[in-house]
């Protein structure tokens, strides 16, 4: 007889480079209350697109995920599409940006800003 297996979704992860960038932005703004809001909206060339914003306030139903001095904020609708993803920050010839590495995405666009599940 086999027992039931529990499944606990992996929360969002934050790369070291993203954590350092969030901390640097908090220092630049002299505001330790800043949090990185990560969200998903409809649109983009693959169906959904990622969005990022800095926020001080959070809604009652938002999820807060803390990584030392850096905190991610995710609304309940977006969270379901982002479970298990890693928020990263990269600087290169195309500029600097936060980006999502999403294991749930079945298709992504060339720039990685939109996806389909």
PDB file of C-alpha atoms in Angstrom:
ATOM      1  CA  UNK A   1       0.000   0.000   0.000  1.00  0.00           C
ATOM      2  CA  UNK A   2       1.454   3.360  -0.954  1.00  0.00           C
ATOM      3  CA  UNK A   3       0.908   6.468   1.093  1.00  0.00           C
ATOM      4  CA  UNK A   4      -0.210   9.814  -0.183  1.00  0.00           C
ATOM      5  CA  UNK A   5       2.537  12.200  -1.134  1.00  0.00           C
ATOM      6  CA  UNK A   6       2.426  15.804  -0.096  1.00  0.00           C
ATOM      7  CA  UNK A   7       3.222  18.470  -2.651  1.00  0.00           C
ATOM      8  CA  UNK A   8       4.463  21.796  -1.407  1.00  0.00           C
ATOM      9  CA  UNK A   9       4.967  24.349  -4.191  1.00  0.00           C
ATOM     10  CA  UNK A  10       8.355  25.987  -4.301  1.00  0.00           C
ATOM     11  CA  UNK A  11       8.017  29.710  -3.662  1.00  0.00           C
ATOM     12  CA  UNK A  12       9.725  32.250  -5.836  1.00  0.00           C
ATOM     13  CA  UNK A  13      13.484  32.389  -5.578  1.00  0.00           C
ATOM     14  CA  UNK A  14      15.728  35.424  -5.835  1.00  0.00           C
ATOM     15  CA  UNK A  15      19.186  35.299  -7.382  1.00  0.00           C
ATOM     16  CA  UNK A  16      22.118  36.949  -5.617  1.00  0.00           C
ATOM     17  CA  UNK A  17      22.412  39.547  -8.376  1.00  0.00           C
ATOM     18  CA  UNK A  18      18.712  40.482  -8.039  1.00  0.00           C
ATOM     19  CA  UNK A  19      18.968  40.677  -4.255  1.00  0.00           C
ATOM     20  CA  UNK A  20      22.025  42.928  -4.502  1.00  0.00           C
ATOM     21  CA  UNK A  21      20.292  45.194  -7.039  1.00  0.00           C
ATOM     22  CA  UNK A  22      17.178  45.543  -4.872  1.00  0.00           C
ATOM     23  CA  UNK A  23      19.381  46.390  -1.878  1.00  0.00           C
ATOM     24  CA  UNK A  24      21.311  48.946  -3.958  1.00  0.00           C
ATOM     25  CA  UNK A  25      18.080  50.600  -5.117  1.00  0.00           C
ATOM     26  CA  UNK A  26      16.811  50.751  -1.539  1.00  0.00           C
ATOM     27  CA  UNK A  27      20.059  52.473  -0.540  1.00  0.00           C
ATOM     28  CA  UNK A  28      19.928  54.888  -3.499  1.00  0.00           C
ATOM     29  CA  UNK A  29      16.365  55.879  -2.575  1.00  0.00           C
ATOM     30  CA  UNK A  30      17.232  55.872   1.142  1.00  0.00           C
ATOM     31  CA  UNK A  31      14.078  53.815   1.675  1.00  0.00           C
ATOM     32  CA  UNK A  32      14.288  50.445   3.415  1.00  0.00           C
ATOM     33  CA  UNK A  33      10.527  49.919   2.925  1.00  0.00           C
ATOM     34  CA  UNK A  34      10.879  49.394  -0.849  1.00  0.00           C
ATOM     35  CA  UNK A  35       9.883  45.958  -2.117  1.00  0.00           C
ATOM     36  CA  UNK A  36      10.051  44.516  -5.622  1.00  0.00           C
ATOM     37  CA  UNK A  37       6.546  43.746  -6.889  1.00  0.00           C
ATOM     38  CA  UNK A  38       6.543  40.949  -9.475  1.00  0.00           C
ATOM     39  CA  UNK A  39       3.355  40.422 -11.461  1.00  0.00           C
ATOM     40  CA  UNK A  40       1.870  38.775 -14.536  1.00  0.00           C
ATOM     41  CA  UNK A  41      -0.509  40.460 -16.962  1.00  0.00           C
ATOM     42  CA  UNK A  42      -2.199  39.347 -20.152  1.00  0.00           C
ATOM     43  CA  UNK A  43      -0.524  40.368 -23.394  1.00  0.00           C
ATOM     44  CA  UNK A  44       2.905  40.094 -24.858  1.00  0.00           C
ATOM     45  CA  UNK A  45       3.751  38.025 -27.888  1.00  0.00           C
ATOM     46  CA  UNK A  46       3.378  34.719 -26.000  1.00  0.00           C
ATOM     47  CA  UNK A  47       0.147  35.341 -24.061  1.00  0.00           C
ATOM     48  CA  UNK A  48       1.302  36.605 -20.646  1.00  0.00           C
ATOM     49  CA  UNK A  49       3.975  39.099 -19.752  1.00  0.00           C
ATOM     50  CA  UNK A  50       6.013  39.796 -16.639  1.00  0.00           C
ATOM     51  CA  UNK A  51       6.018  43.124 -14.879  1.00  0.00           C
ATOM     52  CA  UNK A  52       8.137  44.666 -12.142  1.00  0.00           C
ATOM     53  CA  UNK A  53       7.506  47.662  -9.954  1.00  0.00           C
ATOM     54  CA  UNK A  54       8.809  48.994  -6.668  1.00  0.00           C
ATOM     55  CA  UNK A  55       6.236  49.400  -3.941  1.00  0.00           C
ATOM     56  CA  UNK A  56       6.177  50.434  -0.311  1.00  0.00           C
ATOM     57  CA  UNK A  57       2.640  49.316   0.446  1.00  0.00           C
ATOM     58  CA  UNK A  58       1.147  45.871   0.031  1.00  0.00           C
ATOM     59  CA  UNK A  59      -2.420  44.619  -0.255  1.00  0.00           C
ATOM     60  CA  UNK A  60      -3.912  42.334   2.365  1.00  0.00           C
ATOM     61  CA  UNK A  61      -3.900  39.353  -0.024  1.00  0.00           C
ATOM     62  CA  UNK A  62      -0.356  39.897  -1.388  1.00  0.00           C
ATOM     63  CA  UNK A  63       2.339  37.337  -0.656  1.00  0.00           C
ATOM     64  CA  UNK A  64       5.602  38.658   0.781  1.00  0.00           C
ATOM     65  CA  UNK A  65       8.741  36.590   0.242  1.00  0.00           C
ATOM     66  CA  UNK A  66      11.748  37.844   2.170  1.00  0.00           C
ATOM     67  CA  UNK A  67      15.385  37.311   1.248  1.00  0.00           C
ATOM     68  CA  UNK A  68      17.357  39.099   3.933  1.00  0.00           C
ATOM     69  CA  UNK A  69      16.937  42.804   3.286  1.00  0.00           C
ATOM     70  CA  UNK A  70      15.180  42.292  -0.085  1.00  0.00           C
ATOM     71  CA  UNK A  71      11.473  41.443  -0.305  1.00  0.00           C
ATOM     72  CA  UNK A  72       9.348  40.290  -3.240  1.00  0.00           C
ATOM     73  CA  UNK A  73       5.630  41.107  -3.352  1.00  0.00           C
ATOM     74  CA  UNK A  74       3.289  38.984  -5.492  1.00  0.00           C
ATOM     75  CA  UNK A  75      -0.470  39.282  -5.905  1.00  0.00           C
ATOM     76  CA  UNK A  76      -2.533  36.049  -5.680  1.00  0.00           C
ATOM     77  CA  UNK A  77      -3.384  35.916  -9.395  1.00  0.00           C
ATOM     78  CA  UNK A  78       0.248  36.278 -10.472  1.00  0.00           C
ATOM     79  CA  UNK A  79       1.580  33.879  -7.826  1.00  0.00           C
ATOM     80  CA  UNK A  80       0.020  30.827  -9.479  1.00  0.00           C
ATOM     81  CA  UNK A  81       1.989  31.500 -12.686  1.00  0.00           C
ATOM     82  CA  UNK A  82       5.250  32.227 -10.872  1.00  0.00           C
ATOM     83  CA  UNK A  83       5.514  29.342  -8.390  1.00  0.00           C
ATOM     84  CA  UNK A  84       8.995  27.835  -8.675  1.00  0.00           C
ATOM     85  CA  UNK A  85      10.391  30.739 -10.710  1.00  0.00           C
ATOM     86  CA  UNK A  86      13.611  32.613 -10.053  1.00  0.00           C
ATOM     87  CA  UNK A  87      13.790  36.396 -10.228  1.00  0.00           C
ATOM     88  CA  UNK A  88      17.164  37.381 -11.662  1.00  0.00           C
ATOM     89  CA  UNK A  89      18.907  40.634 -12.554  1.00  0.00           C
ATOM     90  CA  UNK A  90      21.253  40.956 -15.487  1.00  0.00           C
ATOM     91  CA  UNK A  91      23.361  43.676 -17.030  1.00  0.00           C
ATOM     92  CA  UNK A  92      24.627  43.388 -20.576  1.00  0.00           C
ATOM     93  CA  UNK A  93      24.887  45.032 -23.959  1.00  0.00           C
ATOM     94  CA  UNK A  94      21.090  45.216 -24.207  1.00  0.00           C
ATOM     95  CA  UNK A  95      20.898  47.067 -20.885  1.00  0.00           C
ATOM     96  CA  UNK A  96      20.035  46.120 -17.335  1.00  0.00           C
ATOM     97  CA  UNK A  97      16.829  44.377 -16.292  1.00  0.00           C
ATOM     98  CA  UNK A  98      15.100  42.058 -13.900  1.00  0.00           C
ATOM     99  CA  UNK A  99      13.987  38.841 -15.561  1.00  0.00           C
ATOM    100  CA  UNK A 100      12.115  35.674 -14.648  1.00  0.00           C
ATOM    101  CA  UNK A 101      13.334  32.121 -15.130  1.00  0.00           C
ATOM    102  CA  UNK A 102      10.004  30.289 -15.093  1.00  0.00           C
ATOM    103  CA  UNK A 103       9.935  26.465 -15.159  1.00  0.00           C
ATOM    104  CA  UNK A 104       6.159  26.574 -15.777  1.00  0.00           C
ATOM    105  CA  UNK A 105       6.472  28.414 -19.106  1.00  0.00           C
ATOM    106  CA  UNK A 106       5.948  26.168 -22.115  1.00  0.00           C
ATOM    107  CA  UNK A 107       6.766  28.951 -24.584  1.00  0.00           C
ATOM    108  CA  UNK A 108       8.648  32.211 -24.195  1.00  0.00           C
ATOM    109  CA  UNK A 109       9.337  35.059 -26.545  1.00  0.00           C
ATOM    110  CA  UNK A 110      12.837  35.881 -27.746  1.00  0.00           C
ATOM    111  CA  UNK A 111      13.429  38.608 -25.176  1.00  0.00           C
ATOM    112  CA  UNK A 112      12.004  36.542 -22.302  1.00  0.00           C
ATOM    113  CA  UNK A 113       9.470  39.194 -21.259  1.00  0.00           C
ATOM    114  CA  UNK A 114       6.411  37.141 -22.177  1.00  0.00           C
ATOM    115  CA  UNK A 115       5.421  33.490 -21.815  1.00  0.00           C
ATOM    116  CA  UNK A 116       2.702  30.874 -22.178  1.00  0.00           C
ATOM    117  CA  UNK A 117       1.820  28.087 -19.746  1.00  0.00           C
TER     118      UNK A 117
END
